[in-house]
Coordinates of C-alpha atoms and ligand atoms in Angstrom, one line a residue:
M1 CA -17.9 -17.0 -15.4
L2 CA -16.8 -13.8 -13.4
N3 CA -13.8 -15.9 -12.3
K4 CA -12.5 -15.3 -15.8
I5 CA -12.1 -12.0 -15.2
P6 CA -8.5 -11.3 -13.3
L7 CA -9.8 -8.5 -11.1
F8 CA -12.6 -10.3 -9.8
R9 CA -10.5 -12.9 -8.9
A10 CA -8.2 -10.5 -7.4
L11 CA -10.7 -9.3 -5.7
K12 CA -12.0 -12.3 -3.9
H13 CA -8.8 -12.7 -1.3
D14 CA -8.3 -9.0 -1.3
R15 CA -7.7 -6.9 1.5
W16 CA -6.9 -3.3 0.1
V17 CA -10.2 -2.8 -1.4
R18 CA -13.3 -4.6 -0.1
P19 CA -12.6 -3.5 3.5
Y20 CA -13.1 -0.2 2.6
L21 CA -16.0 -0.5 0.4
K22 CA -17.5 -2.0 3.0
R23 CA -16.7 0.6 5.9
Y24 CA -17.2 3.5 3.8
R25 CA -20.5 2.4 2.0
W26 CA -22.7 5.2 2.8
T27 CA -20.4 7.6 0.8
L28 CA -19.8 5.2 -1.3
L29 CA -23.6 4.8 -1.8
I30 CA -24.5 9.0 -2.1
A31 CA -22.3 8.9 -4.6
I32 CA -23.8 6.1 -7.0
F33 CA -26.8 7.6 -6.3
L34 CA -25.9 11.3 -7.5
G35 CA -24.1 9.6 -10.4
I36 CA -27.5 8.0 -11.4
C37 CA -29.4 11.5 -10.7
T38 CA -26.2 13.3 -13.2
F39 CA -27.4 11.0 -16.2
F40 CA -31.2 10.9 -15.2
C41 CA -31.0 14.4 -15.4
A42 CA -29.2 14.3 -19.3
G43 CA -31.7 11.8 -20.1
A44 CA -34.6 13.2 -19.0
L45 CA -33.2 16.7 -20.2
M46 CA -33.6 15.5 -24.1
F47 CA -36.9 13.5 -23.2
T48 CA -38.4 16.7 -22.1
A49 CA -36.3 18.8 -24.9
G50 CA -37.4 16.4 -28.1
Y51 CA -41.2 16.4 -26.6
L52 CA -41.2 20.3 -26.2
I53 CA -39.6 20.6 -29.7
S54 CA -42.2 18.3 -31.4
K55 CA -45.1 19.6 -29.7
S56 CA -43.8 23.2 -30.7
A57 CA -43.7 22.1 -34.1
T58 CA -47.5 21.1 -34.1
H59 CA -49.7 23.9 -33.6
P60 CA -49.9 25.1 -30.8
Y61 CA -53.4 25.8 -29.9
N62 CA -52.4 26.8 -26.2
I63 CA -48.9 28.3 -24.9
L64 CA -49.7 26.9 -21.4
L65 CA -49.2 23.2 -22.9
V66 CA -45.7 23.7 -23.3
Y67 CA -44.8 25.5 -20.3
V68 CA -44.8 22.3 -18.1
P69 CA -42.0 20.9 -20.7
I70 CA -40.4 24.2 -20.7
V71 CA -40.1 24.4 -17.2
L72 CA -39.1 21.0 -16.8
T73 CA -36.1 21.5 -19.7
R74 CA -34.9 24.0 -17.4
A75 CA -35.2 21.9 -14.2
F76 CA -33.2 19.0 -15.6
G77 CA -30.6 21.7 -17.4
I78 CA -29.6 22.9 -14.5
G79 CA -30.2 19.7 -12.0
R80 CA -27.6 18.1 -14.4
P81 CA -24.3 19.4 -13.8
A82 CA -25.4 20.4 -10.0
F83 CA -25.6 16.6 -9.4
Q84 CA -22.7 15.9 -11.1
Y85 CA -20.8 18.6 -9.2
A86 CA -22.4 16.8 -6.1
E87 CA -21.5 14.0 -7.5
R88 CA -17.7 14.9 -7.9
L89 CA -17.1 16.2 -5.1
T90 CA -18.5 13.0 -2.9
S91 CA -16.9 10.5 -4.8
H92 CA -13.6 12.4 -4.7
N93 CA -13.7 12.8 -1.1
W94 CA -14.4 9.1 -0.6
V95 CA -11.6 8.3 -2.7
L96 CA -9.3 10.4 -0.8
K97 CA -10.4 9.2 2.3
M98 CA -9.7 5.4 0.8
T99 CA -6.0 6.5 -0.4
S100 CA -5.2 8.2 3.1
N101 CA -6.3 5.0 4.2
F102 CA -3.7 3.1 1.9
R103 CA -1.1 4.9 2.3
K104 CA -1.0 4.4 6.2
Q105 CA -1.9 0.5 5.3
L106 CA 1.0 0.5 3.0
Y107 CA 3.7 2.1 5.4
D108 CA 2.2 -0.4 8.2
S109 CA 2.8 -3.4 5.8
L110 CA 6.3 -2.3 4.8
E111 CA 7.5 -0.6 7.9
P112 CA 8.5 -3.9 9.7
D113 CA 10.6 -4.9 6.8
A114 CA 12.0 -1.6 6.3
V115 CA 15.4 -2.6 7.6
F116 CA 15.7 -5.8 5.6
L117 CA 14.9 -3.7 2.6
T118 CA 17.3 -1.2 2.6
G119 CA 20.1 -3.8 2.4
K120 CA 18.8 -4.9 -1.0
Y121 CA 16.9 -2.1 -2.6
Q122 CA 16.3 1.7 -1.8
L123 CA 13.6 1.7 0.3
G124 CA 12.4 5.2 -1.8
D125 CA 12.0 3.1 -5.1
I126 CA 10.3 0.4 -3.3
L127 CA 7.8 3.2 -2.0
G128 CA 7.6 4.7 -5.1
I129 CA 6.5 1.7 -6.8
L130 CA 4.0 0.7 -4.4
A131 CA 2.4 4.1 -3.8
E132 CA 2.0 4.1 -8.3
D133 CA 0.1 1.6 -7.0
V134 CA -1.9 2.7 -4.7
S135 CA -3.0 5.3 -7.4
H136 CA -4.1 2.9 -9.8
I137 CA -6.4 1.6 -7.1
Q138 CA -7.6 5.3 -6.7
N139 CA -8.4 5.0 -10.3
L140 CA -9.5 1.9 -10.1
Y141 CA -12.7 3.1 -8.7
L142 CA -12.7 6.4 -10.1
R143 CA -12.6 5.2 -13.7
T144 CA -14.0 1.0 -13.3
I145 CA -15.9 0.9 -10.0
F146 CA -18.0 3.9 -10.0
P147 CA -19.0 4.0 -13.6
M148 CA -19.9 0.5 -13.5
M149 CA -22.5 1.0 -10.6
V150 CA -23.9 3.7 -12.4
S151 CA -24.6 2.5 -15.1
W152 CA -25.8 -1.2 -13.6
G153 CA -28.5 1.6 -12.2
L154 CA -29.1 3.0 -14.6
Y155 CA -29.9 0.4 -16.8
V156 CA -32.5 -1.0 -14.0
I157 CA -34.2 2.0 -14.1
I158 CA -34.3 2.3 -18.3
V159 CA -35.2 -1.6 -18.3
V160 CA -37.9 -1.2 -15.9
G161 CA -39.1 2.1 -16.8
I162 CA -39.7 1.1 -20.4
G163 CA -40.8 -2.6 -19.2
I164 CA -43.7 -0.9 -17.5
I165 CA -44.7 1.0 -21.0
S166 CA -44.2 -2.2 -23.0
P167 CA -43.2 -5.7 -21.2
L168 CA -42.2 -6.8 -24.4
M169 CA -39.7 -3.4 -25.5
G170 CA -38.7 -3.6 -21.9
L171 CA -37.4 -7.0 -22.7
W172 CA -36.0 -5.9 -26.1
L173 CA -34.0 -3.2 -24.2
F174 CA -33.0 -5.5 -21.6
V175 CA -30.9 -7.5 -24.3
L176 CA -29.6 -4.3 -26.4
L177 CA -28.1 -2.8 -23.3
A178 CA -26.8 -6.3 -21.4
L179 CA -24.6 -6.1 -24.8
M180 CA -23.6 -2.8 -23.8
I181 CA -22.9 -3.2 -20.2
F182 CA -22.1 -6.8 -19.7
A183 CA -20.8 -8.4 -23.2
V184 CA -18.8 -6.0 -24.8
P185 CA -16.9 -5.2 -21.9
F186 CA -15.7 -8.7 -21.0
W187 CA -15.1 -9.4 -24.7
S188 CA -12.7 -6.3 -24.3
I189 CA -10.8 -7.7 -21.1
L190 CA -10.8 -11.3 -22.7
V191 CA -9.3 -9.8 -26.0
N192 CA -7.1 -7.1 -25.7
G193 CA -6.4 -8.4 -21.8
A194 CA -4.0 -11.6 -23.6
R195 CA -2.5 -9.0 -25.7
Q196 CA -1.9 -6.6 -22.8
A197 CA 0.0 -9.5 -21.2
A198 CA 1.9 -10.5 -24.2
E199 CA 2.9 -6.8 -24.3
K200 CA 4.2 -6.2 -21.2
K201 CA 5.9 -9.6 -21.7
Q202 CA 7.5 -8.3 -24.8
K203 CA 8.5 -4.9 -23.4
N204 CA 10.4 -6.5 -20.7
A205 CA 11.9 -8.9 -22.7
L206 CA 13.4 -5.6 -24.6
Y207 CA 14.3 -3.9 -22.2
A208 CA 16.4 -6.6 -20.6
D209 CA 17.8 -7.6 -23.7
L210 CA 19.0 -3.6 -24.8
T211 CA 20.4 -3.2 -21.1
D212 CA 21.9 -6.7 -21.5
N213 CA 23.7 -5.5 -25.0
V214 CA 24.4 -2.1 -24.6
M215 CA 26.7 -3.7 -21.4
G216 CA 28.5 -6.3 -23.8
V217 CA 28.3 -3.9 -27.0
M218 CA 32.1 -4.2 -27.0
D219 CA 31.9 -8.0 -27.3
W220 CA 29.2 -7.7 -30.4
T221 CA 31.7 -5.6 -31.8
F222 CA 34.6 -7.6 -31.7
A223 CA 32.8 -10.7 -33.1
G224 CA 31.9 -8.7 -35.8
R225 CA 28.2 -9.4 -35.4
G226 CA 26.6 -6.1 -34.5
D227 CA 24.4 -6.2 -37.5
A228 CA 22.9 -9.7 -36.1
Y229 CA 22.3 -8.2 -32.9
V230 CA 20.7 -5.1 -34.3
K231 CA 18.6 -7.5 -36.4
G232 CA 17.5 -9.6 -33.1
H233 CA 16.7 -6.6 -31.7
Q234 CA 14.6 -4.9 -34.4
E235 CA 12.6 -8.1 -34.9
H236 CA 11.3 -8.2 -30.9
E237 CA 10.7 -4.3 -31.6
N238 CA 8.0 -5.3 -34.6
Q239 CA 6.5 -7.8 -32.5
L240 CA 6.2 -5.3 -29.7
I241 CA 4.7 -2.8 -32.4
A242 CA 2.4 -5.5 -34.0
T243 CA 1.0 -6.6 -30.7
K244 CA 0.4 -2.5 -30.2
A245 CA -1.4 -2.4 -33.4
A246 CA -3.6 -5.2 -32.7
M247 CA -4.8 -3.9 -29.6
H248 CA -5.4 -0.5 -31.2
R249 CA -7.7 -2.3 -33.9
F250 CA -9.5 -4.0 -31.5
E251 CA -10.4 -1.1 -29.6
L252 CA -11.8 0.4 -32.8
F253 CA -13.8 -2.6 -34.0
R254 CA -15.3 -3.4 -30.4
D255 CA -16.2 1.0 -30.1
F256 CA -17.8 0.5 -33.6
V257 CA -20.3 -2.2 -32.7
Q258 CA -20.6 -0.9 -29.4
Q259 CA -21.8 2.6 -31.4
L260 CA -24.5 -0.2 -33.4
V261 CA -25.7 -1.6 -30.8
L262 CA -26.4 2.1 -29.9
L263 CA -27.8 2.6 -33.3
A264 CA -30.1 -0.6 -33.1
I265 CA -31.4 0.8 -29.5
A266 CA -32.4 4.1 -31.4
V267 CA -33.6 2.3 -34.7
S268 CA -35.9 -0.2 -32.1
L269 CA -37.3 3.1 -30.0
I270 CA -38.2 5.1 -33.3
I271 CA -39.8 1.9 -34.5
W272 CA -41.7 1.0 -31.1
G273 CA -42.6 4.7 -30.4
A274 CA -44.0 4.7 -33.8
E275 CA -46.2 1.9 -33.1
T276 CA -46.9 2.9 -29.3
F277 CA -47.4 6.4 -30.1
G278 CA -48.9 5.6 -33.6
G279 CA -50.7 7.4 -36.1
V280 CA -49.1 10.3 -37.6
H281 CA -52.0 12.9 -36.7
G282 CA -52.0 10.5 -33.3
P283 CA -51.8 13.1 -30.1
N284 CA -49.0 11.7 -28.8
T285 CA -46.4 11.2 -31.4
N286 CA -44.4 13.8 -29.4
W287 CA -43.2 11.3 -27.3
I288 CA -41.3 9.2 -29.9
A289 CA -38.6 12.1 -30.2
A290 CA -38.1 12.6 -26.5
F291 CA -38.0 8.8 -25.9
V292 CA -35.3 8.4 -28.7
L293 CA -33.3 11.7 -27.8
A294 CA -33.5 10.6 -24.4
I295 CA -31.0 7.5 -25.2
F296 CA -28.3 9.4 -26.7
P297 CA -27.1 11.0 -23.6
L298 CA -27.0 8.3 -21.3
D299 CA -24.7 6.5 -24.1
E300 CA -22.2 8.5 -22.3
A301 CA -22.6 6.6 -19.5
F302 CA -22.1 2.9 -21.0
A303 CA -19.5 3.8 -23.9
A304 CA -16.6 3.9 -21.9
L305 CA -17.0 1.2 -19.8
P306 CA -14.8 -1.2 -22.4
A307 CA -12.1 0.6 -22.4
A308 CA -12.4 1.0 -18.3
A309 CA -12.9 -2.6 -18.2
Q310 CA -9.7 -3.4 -20.3
E311 CA -8.1 -1.0 -17.7
T312 CA -8.6 -3.6 -14.8
N313 CA -5.6 -5.8 -16.0
I314 CA -3.2 -3.0 -15.1
Y315 CA -5.2 -2.5 -11.6
T316 CA -5.6 -6.6 -11.3
D317 CA -1.3 -6.6 -10.9
S318 CA -1.6 -3.8 -9.0
L319 CA -3.9 -5.0 -6.6
L320 CA -2.4 -8.5 -6.1
R321 CA 1.0 -6.9 -5.5
L322 CA -0.1 -4.9 -2.7
N323 CA -1.9 -8.1 -1.4
N324 CA 0.9 -10.1 -1.6
L325 CA 3.0 -7.5 1.2
N326 CA 2.8 -8.7 4.5
H327 CA 0.3 -7.6 6.5
P328 CA 0.7 -6.7 10.2
Q329 CA -2.6 -8.0 12.8
K330 CA -3.1 -4.8 14.0
A331 CA -5.2 -5.8 17.3
V332 CA -3.7 -3.0 19.8
D333 CA -4.9 -2.7 22.7
H334 CA -4.3 1.0 23.8
Q335 CA -5.6 0.9 27.4
L336 CA -2.1 -1.0 27.8
K337 CA -0.6 0.4 31.5
L338 CA 2.1 -1.5 32.9
T339 CA 3.6 -1.5 36.3
A340 CA 7.2 -2.4 37.2
P341 CA 8.9 -4.7 37.8
Y342 CA 8.5 -5.1 33.8
Q343 CA 9.4 -9.0 32.8
F344 CA 9.5 -10.9 29.2
D345 CA 8.6 -14.3 29.2
V346 CA 9.3 -16.0 26.2
K347 CA 7.7 -19.5 26.3
D348 CA 8.2 -22.0 23.2
L349 CA 8.7 -19.6 20.7
H350 CA 8.6 -20.2 16.7
Y351 CA 9.0 -18.0 14.2
T352 CA 9.0 -18.4 10.0
Y353 CA 9.0 -15.4 8.3
P354 CA 5.7 -15.1 6.3
K355 CA 6.1 -16.7 2.4
T356 CA 9.3 -18.4 3.2
N357 CA 9.4 -21.7 4.7
R358 CA 12.4 -22.0 6.7
E359 CA 12.0 -21.9 10.1
I360 CA 14.6 -19.4 12.5
L361 CA 13.8 -19.5 15.3
K362 CA 13.1 -23.6 16.8
G363 CA 11.2 -23.6 20.0
I364 CA 13.0 -20.7 22.1
N365 CA 12.4 -20.3 26.2
L366 CA 13.9 -17.4 28.0
T367 CA 13.1 -14.8 31.0
I368 CA 14.5 -11.6 31.3
H369 CA 13.7 -10.7 34.8
Q370 CA 13.6 -6.7 35.6
G371 CA 17.5 -5.1 35.6
E372 CA 18.9 -8.2 34.2
K373 CA 21.4 -7.8 31.6
I374 CA 21.1 -10.3 29.1
A375 CA 23.7 -10.9 25.9
I376 CA 22.4 -12.6 23.0
L377 CA 25.2 -14.2 21.2
G378 CA 25.0 -16.3 17.4
R379 CA 26.6 -15.9 14.3
S380 CA 24.9 -13.6 11.4
G381 CA 21.6 -14.7 10.2
S382 CA 21.1 -16.9 13.1
G383 CA 17.8 -15.0 14.2
K384 CA 18.8 -12.2 16.7
T385 CA 17.3 -9.7 14.7
T386 CA 14.3 -11.3 14.2
L387 CA 13.8 -12.2 17.9
A388 CA 14.6 -9.1 19.0
A389 CA 11.1 -8.2 16.4
L390 CA 9.1 -10.2 18.1
L391 CA 10.2 -8.7 21.7
R392 CA 9.2 -5.8 20.6
G393 CA 6.2 -6.9 19.4
D394 CA 6.9 -5.8 15.6
R395 CA 6.5 -9.2 14.6
H396 CA 4.1 -12.3 15.9
P397 CA 5.0 -15.5 17.2
S398 CA 4.4 -18.1 14.6
S399 CA 3.6 -20.2 17.7
G400 CA 4.1 -20.2 21.1
T401 CA 4.3 -16.6 23.3
V402 CA 6.4 -14.0 24.2
T403 CA 5.4 -11.7 26.5
L404 CA 5.7 -8.7 28.9
N405 CA 4.3 -8.4 32.2
G406 CA 1.6 -11.4 30.6
V407 CA 0.3 -9.2 27.8
P408 CA 1.9 -10.4 24.3
T409 CA 4.4 -7.9 22.7
A410 CA 2.4 -7.9 19.5
K411 CA -0.7 -5.9 21.3
F412 CA 1.7 -3.2 22.4
G413 CA 1.6 -1.5 19.4
D414 CA 3.5 2.0 19.2
Q415 CA 3.0 2.0 22.9
M416 CA 6.0 -0.4 22.9
A417 CA 8.3 2.5 22.9
D418 CA 7.4 3.3 26.8
Y419 CA 9.0 0.2 28.1
L420 CA 11.3 -0.6 25.4
G421 CA 13.9 1.4 24.0
V422 CA 16.0 0.6 21.1
M423 CA 19.3 1.1 19.6
N424 CA 20.2 -0.4 16.7
Q425 CA 24.0 -0.9 14.4
S426 CA 23.4 2.1 12.5
P427 CA 21.0 5.1 14.6
Y428 CA 19.5 7.0 11.9
L429 CA 19.9 10.7 12.0
F430 CA 17.3 13.1 10.5
N431 CA 18.0 16.1 8.7
T432 CA 16.9 18.4 11.6
T433 CA 18.6 20.2 14.7
I434 CA 20.6 18.1 17.0
A435 CA 17.8 19.3 19.7
N436 CA 15.2 18.0 17.5
N437 CA 17.1 14.8 16.8
I438 CA 17.5 14.3 20.5
R439 CA 13.9 15.2 21.4
L440 CA 12.5 12.1 19.5
G441 CA 13.2 10.8 22.8
N442 CA 10.5 12.9 24.2
E443 CA 8.9 15.9 23.2
D444 CA 8.4 18.1 25.7
A445 CA 12.0 17.8 27.0
T446 CA 13.1 20.5 27.8
D447 CA 16.7 22.3 26.8
D448 CA 18.0 22.0 29.9
Q449 CA 17.1 18.5 29.8
I450 CA 18.6 17.8 26.4
W451 CA 21.9 19.2 28.0
D452 CA 21.8 16.7 30.7
V453 CA 21.7 13.4 28.6
L454 CA 23.9 15.1 25.9
D455 CA 26.6 15.2 29.4
R456 CA 25.8 11.8 30.5
V457 CA 26.5 9.9 27.0
N458 CA 29.7 12.8 26.8
L459 CA 28.5 14.9 23.6
K460 CA 27.8 18.2 26.0
G461 CA 31.2 19.3 25.2
M462 CA 31.5 18.9 21.9
V463 CA 28.1 20.2 21.2
E464 CA 29.2 23.1 23.2
A465 CA 31.9 24.4 21.1
L466 CA 29.2 24.8 17.7
P467 CA 28.8 28.0 17.3
K468 CA 25.0 27.4 17.4
G469 CA 24.9 25.2 19.8
L470 CA 21.9 22.7 20.2
D471 CA 20.4 24.3 17.1
T472 CA 23.2 23.5 14.5
M473 CA 21.8 21.4 11.8
V474 CA 23.1 17.4 11.8
D475 CA 24.9 17.3 8.4
E476 CA 25.5 21.4 8.4
A477 CA 29.2 22.0 6.2
G478 CA 31.7 20.5 8.4
L479 CA 29.6 18.7 11.0
R480 CA 29.3 15.0 10.7
F481 CA 29.0 12.6 13.3
S482 CA 30.9 9.6 13.1
G483 CA 30.0 6.5 13.9
G484 CA 30.2 6.8 17.8
E485 CA 28.9 10.1 17.8
R486 CA 25.7 8.9 16.4
H487 CA 25.7 6.0 18.7
R488 CA 25.8 8.6 21.3
L489 CA 23.4 10.6 20.4
S490 CA 20.6 7.8 20.0
L491 CA 21.5 7.1 23.2
A492 CA 21.4 10.0 24.7
R493 CA 17.6 9.6 22.6
I494 CA 17.1 6.5 24.8
L495 CA 18.1 8.1 27.8
L496 CA 15.6 11.0 27.4
K497 CA 12.9 8.5 26.9
D498 CA 13.7 6.6 30.1
S499 CA 12.2 3.8 29.0
P500 CA 12.9 0.7 31.6
V501 CA 14.3 -1.6 29.4
V502 CA 16.7 -1.2 26.5
L503 CA 17.6 -3.4 23.7
F504 CA 20.9 -3.0 22.0
D505 CA 21.3 -4.9 18.1
E506 CA 24.8 -4.7 17.3
P507 CA 25.1 -1.3 18.6
T508 CA 29.0 -1.8 18.7
V509 CA 29.4 -3.2 15.2
G510 CA 31.4 -0.4 12.8
L511 CA 33.3 1.0 15.8
D512 CA 37.1 0.8 16.7
P513 CA 37.7 -1.3 19.8
L514 CA 38.4 1.6 22.0
T515 CA 35.4 3.7 21.1
E516 CA 33.4 0.3 21.6
Q517 CA 34.6 0.0 25.0
D518 CA 33.9 3.6 25.5
L519 CA 30.4 3.8 24.1
I520 CA 29.7 -0.1 25.9
D521 CA 31.4 1.8 29.6
T522 CA 28.9 4.9 29.2
I523 CA 25.9 2.6 28.6
L524 CA 26.5 0.4 31.2
T525 CA 26.9 3.5 33.6
Q526 CA 24.0 4.9 32.7
L527 CA 21.5 2.3 32.3
K528 CA 22.4 1.1 35.6
G529 CA 19.4 -0.3 36.8
K530 CA 17.3 -0.9 33.4
T531 CA 16.8 -4.1 32.1
L532 CA 19.6 -4.5 29.2
I533 CA 19.0 -6.8 26.2
W534 CA 22.1 -6.8 24.1
I535 CA 22.5 -8.6 21.0
T536 CA 26.0 -9.1 19.5
H537 CA 28.1 -11.4 17.7
H538 CA 31.3 -10.5 19.4
L539 CA 32.8 -10.8 23.3
Q540 CA 33.4 -7.1 24.2
G541 CA 31.9 -6.3 27.5
I542 CA 30.8 -9.7 27.9
D543 CA 31.9 -10.1 31.2
Q544 CA 29.6 -7.3 32.6
M545 CA 26.5 -8.9 31.7
D546 CA 24.3 -11.0 33.7
Q547 CA 23.0 -13.8 31.6
V548 CA 24.6 -15.0 28.4
I549 CA 22.1 -17.3 25.9
F550 CA 24.0 -18.3 22.7
L551 CA 21.6 -18.9 19.6
E552 CA 22.6 -21.5 17.2
D553 CA 20.1 -22.8 14.6
G554 CA 16.9 -21.1 15.8
Q555 CA 17.5 -22.8 19.3
L556 CA 19.5 -21.7 22.6
T557 CA 22.6 -23.9 22.5
M558 CA 24.6 -22.3 25.8
Q559 CA 22.8 -20.4 28.5
G560 CA 24.6 -19.1 32.1
T561 CA 26.3 -16.3 33.7
P562 CA 29.7 -15.2 31.7
Q563 CA 31.6 -16.4 34.7
E564 CA 29.5 -20.2 34.6
L565 CA 30.0 -20.2 30.7
A566 CA 34.2 -19.7 30.7
A567 CA 34.5 -22.2 33.5
T568 CA 32.3 -24.8 32.0
N569 CA 31.9 -24.2 28.3
Q570 CA 34.9 -24.9 25.9
H571 CA 32.9 -23.2 23.1
F572 CA 32.6 -19.9 25.1
R573 CA 36.2 -20.2 25.9
E574 CA 37.2 -20.7 22.3
L575 CA 34.8 -17.5 20.9
K576 CA 36.2 -15.6 23.7
A577 CA 39.7 -16.0 22.7
A578 CA 39.0 -15.4 19.2
D579 CA 37.5 -12.3 19.7
E580 CA 40.3 -11.0 22.1
G581 CA 42.5 -12.6 19.3
R582 CA 41.2 -10.2 16.8
L583 CA 41.8 -7.0 18.9
Ligands
ATP1 P1 23.2 -10.2 11.7 O1 24.1 -10.7 12.9 O2 23.9 -10.6 10.5 O3 22.5 -9.2 12.0 P2 20.3 -11.9 12.7 O4 21.0 -13.2 13.7 O5 20.2 -10.6 12.7 O6 22.4 -11.6 11.7 P3 18.2 -12.1 11.4 O7 18.1 -10.7 11.0 O8 17.3 -12.2 12.5 O9 20.1 -12.1 11.9 O10 17.9 -13.0 10.1 C1 17.6 -14.3 10.4 C2 16.9 -15.0 9.4 O11 16.2 -14.7 8.8 C3 18.8 -14.8 8.1 O12 18.2 -16.0 7.2 C4 17.8 -13.5 7.1 O13 17.8 -14.0 5.5 C5 16.3 -14.1 7.4 N1 15.2 -12.9 7.4 C6 15.7 -11.7 8.0 N2 14.5 -10.8 8.0 C7 13.6 -11.5 6.9 C8 12.1 -10.9 6.1 N3 12.0 -9.8 6.3 N4 12.1 -11.6 5.2 C9 12.1 -13.1 5.1 N5 13.8 -13.6 5.6 C10 14.4 -12.8 6.3
MG2 MG1 20.7 -8.4 13.2

């Protein structure tokens, strides 16, 4: 039956909610306990008040007899807000802890794809949408999961409590309260859940329709069919309004049913109270009002459940979307300390992107020795950047291994930066000073060290000429770094970091041939002695490499020194000719 509720289905394979429920279970339990205490106090307050009013209405032959309930009334009266406050503190604290984990998890899930994403969408938009999902999940806890658990706790307490006094009445409340806590919310999800789905569809259709037709409004007018369009649009709009009205009607009706059940509970308690504590002049008539009144504050705990249950449909979408993000397996080993020489080994590497079924890399074998300069060539889309991500450990092989000094690269996490520096096609400059942009390579670098690396990448003169020197903001008026200068700044970062291996992913795309040759020369002289992995699809500077490999259709098709390939490989010669002809 629970499988009928979308939220429960979504929770089954969930990685976003369940792990944290487990990790922070003690705080969660405390929050729920405090929530139960809050409502217990509210009920008990009315209970003692009811007793007190009845008792005081009869002739009190001794004022001391009502003294205990007076004190209790006070205690519960203070207890209720105190517990409530503590509960809010605990549960919000708990939720904030969760959400900060969520956001980190969100970042970790998106970050490996960030480069790929920006091409297609604005990364900011995606983060925005997903952050909304995170806050939906936050609400899922605060508005659904907590109240649900609290009301279950109360349910048990009430049924057991009354059951001890009178098993039959306990059984009766067991049934009536179950209606309020389980049946009505469940019914709400079933009925309005379907309507919510319909509403969403209609809304989307309306948006699509509208934008489409606003774009083509001239065509409608020229065809003389403007009225027909407006009529069609109105029809769709009316459907949407009808769905909304149906939802609202159902909510009113549902709340009415909920109130009827509460009424039934109150009336049953009156009848039961009269029976049990019976006799008009019986000594215990005071208990009747006590029991009846106690049930009303509890309504607060139960009344919101159907609406909360219905909201779960929204959360379910968010949950599914978040779970559909690919999830980096984080098994980072923080104790890694490698020593030279550094060697990458790729063995029978296969890679397929998650949720696609096209294998991008199909059995790659490759060794990159310390100090070697290796060029990876291949057409656009052949998988060069994918191979780079695997070398960096950002992605995990589908099968086969990628290791650095025998350790799978996936185990390095952020520490990979100590061994492998990366420069890609469009190095990013942050909106801060030049010095800070370079210090990214090494936070502790002195100004002298920064000047030194700027000198090595031939930017010293340019920066010295700026009035504020190193403290110039990178996008300050008048200062726009050209593509070539950005690459040099990025290279300065890498030099500062001084990692033994450096990977370039098409570092010279978009540069003119002379700037490109200049940059290549700078790179080759400044990084002498380091391992160089050079991904490119054209061949300038290729002759200075020790090894050239060619990636085609997921496999390495040529492998050798540039001189060997030039002598023996027709394809390579053709490529070179084409590339030089292009200049
Ligand atoms: P280019 O020279 O254009 O940079 P490339 O050789 O670096 O190309 P990759 O970026 O490795 O190629 O992409 C190889 C294939 O994998 C492409 O078909 C691409 O569409 C696909 N691909 C890349 N990133 C992802 C991703 N995150 N999810 C799914 N498919 C991807
Ligand atoms: Mg690429």
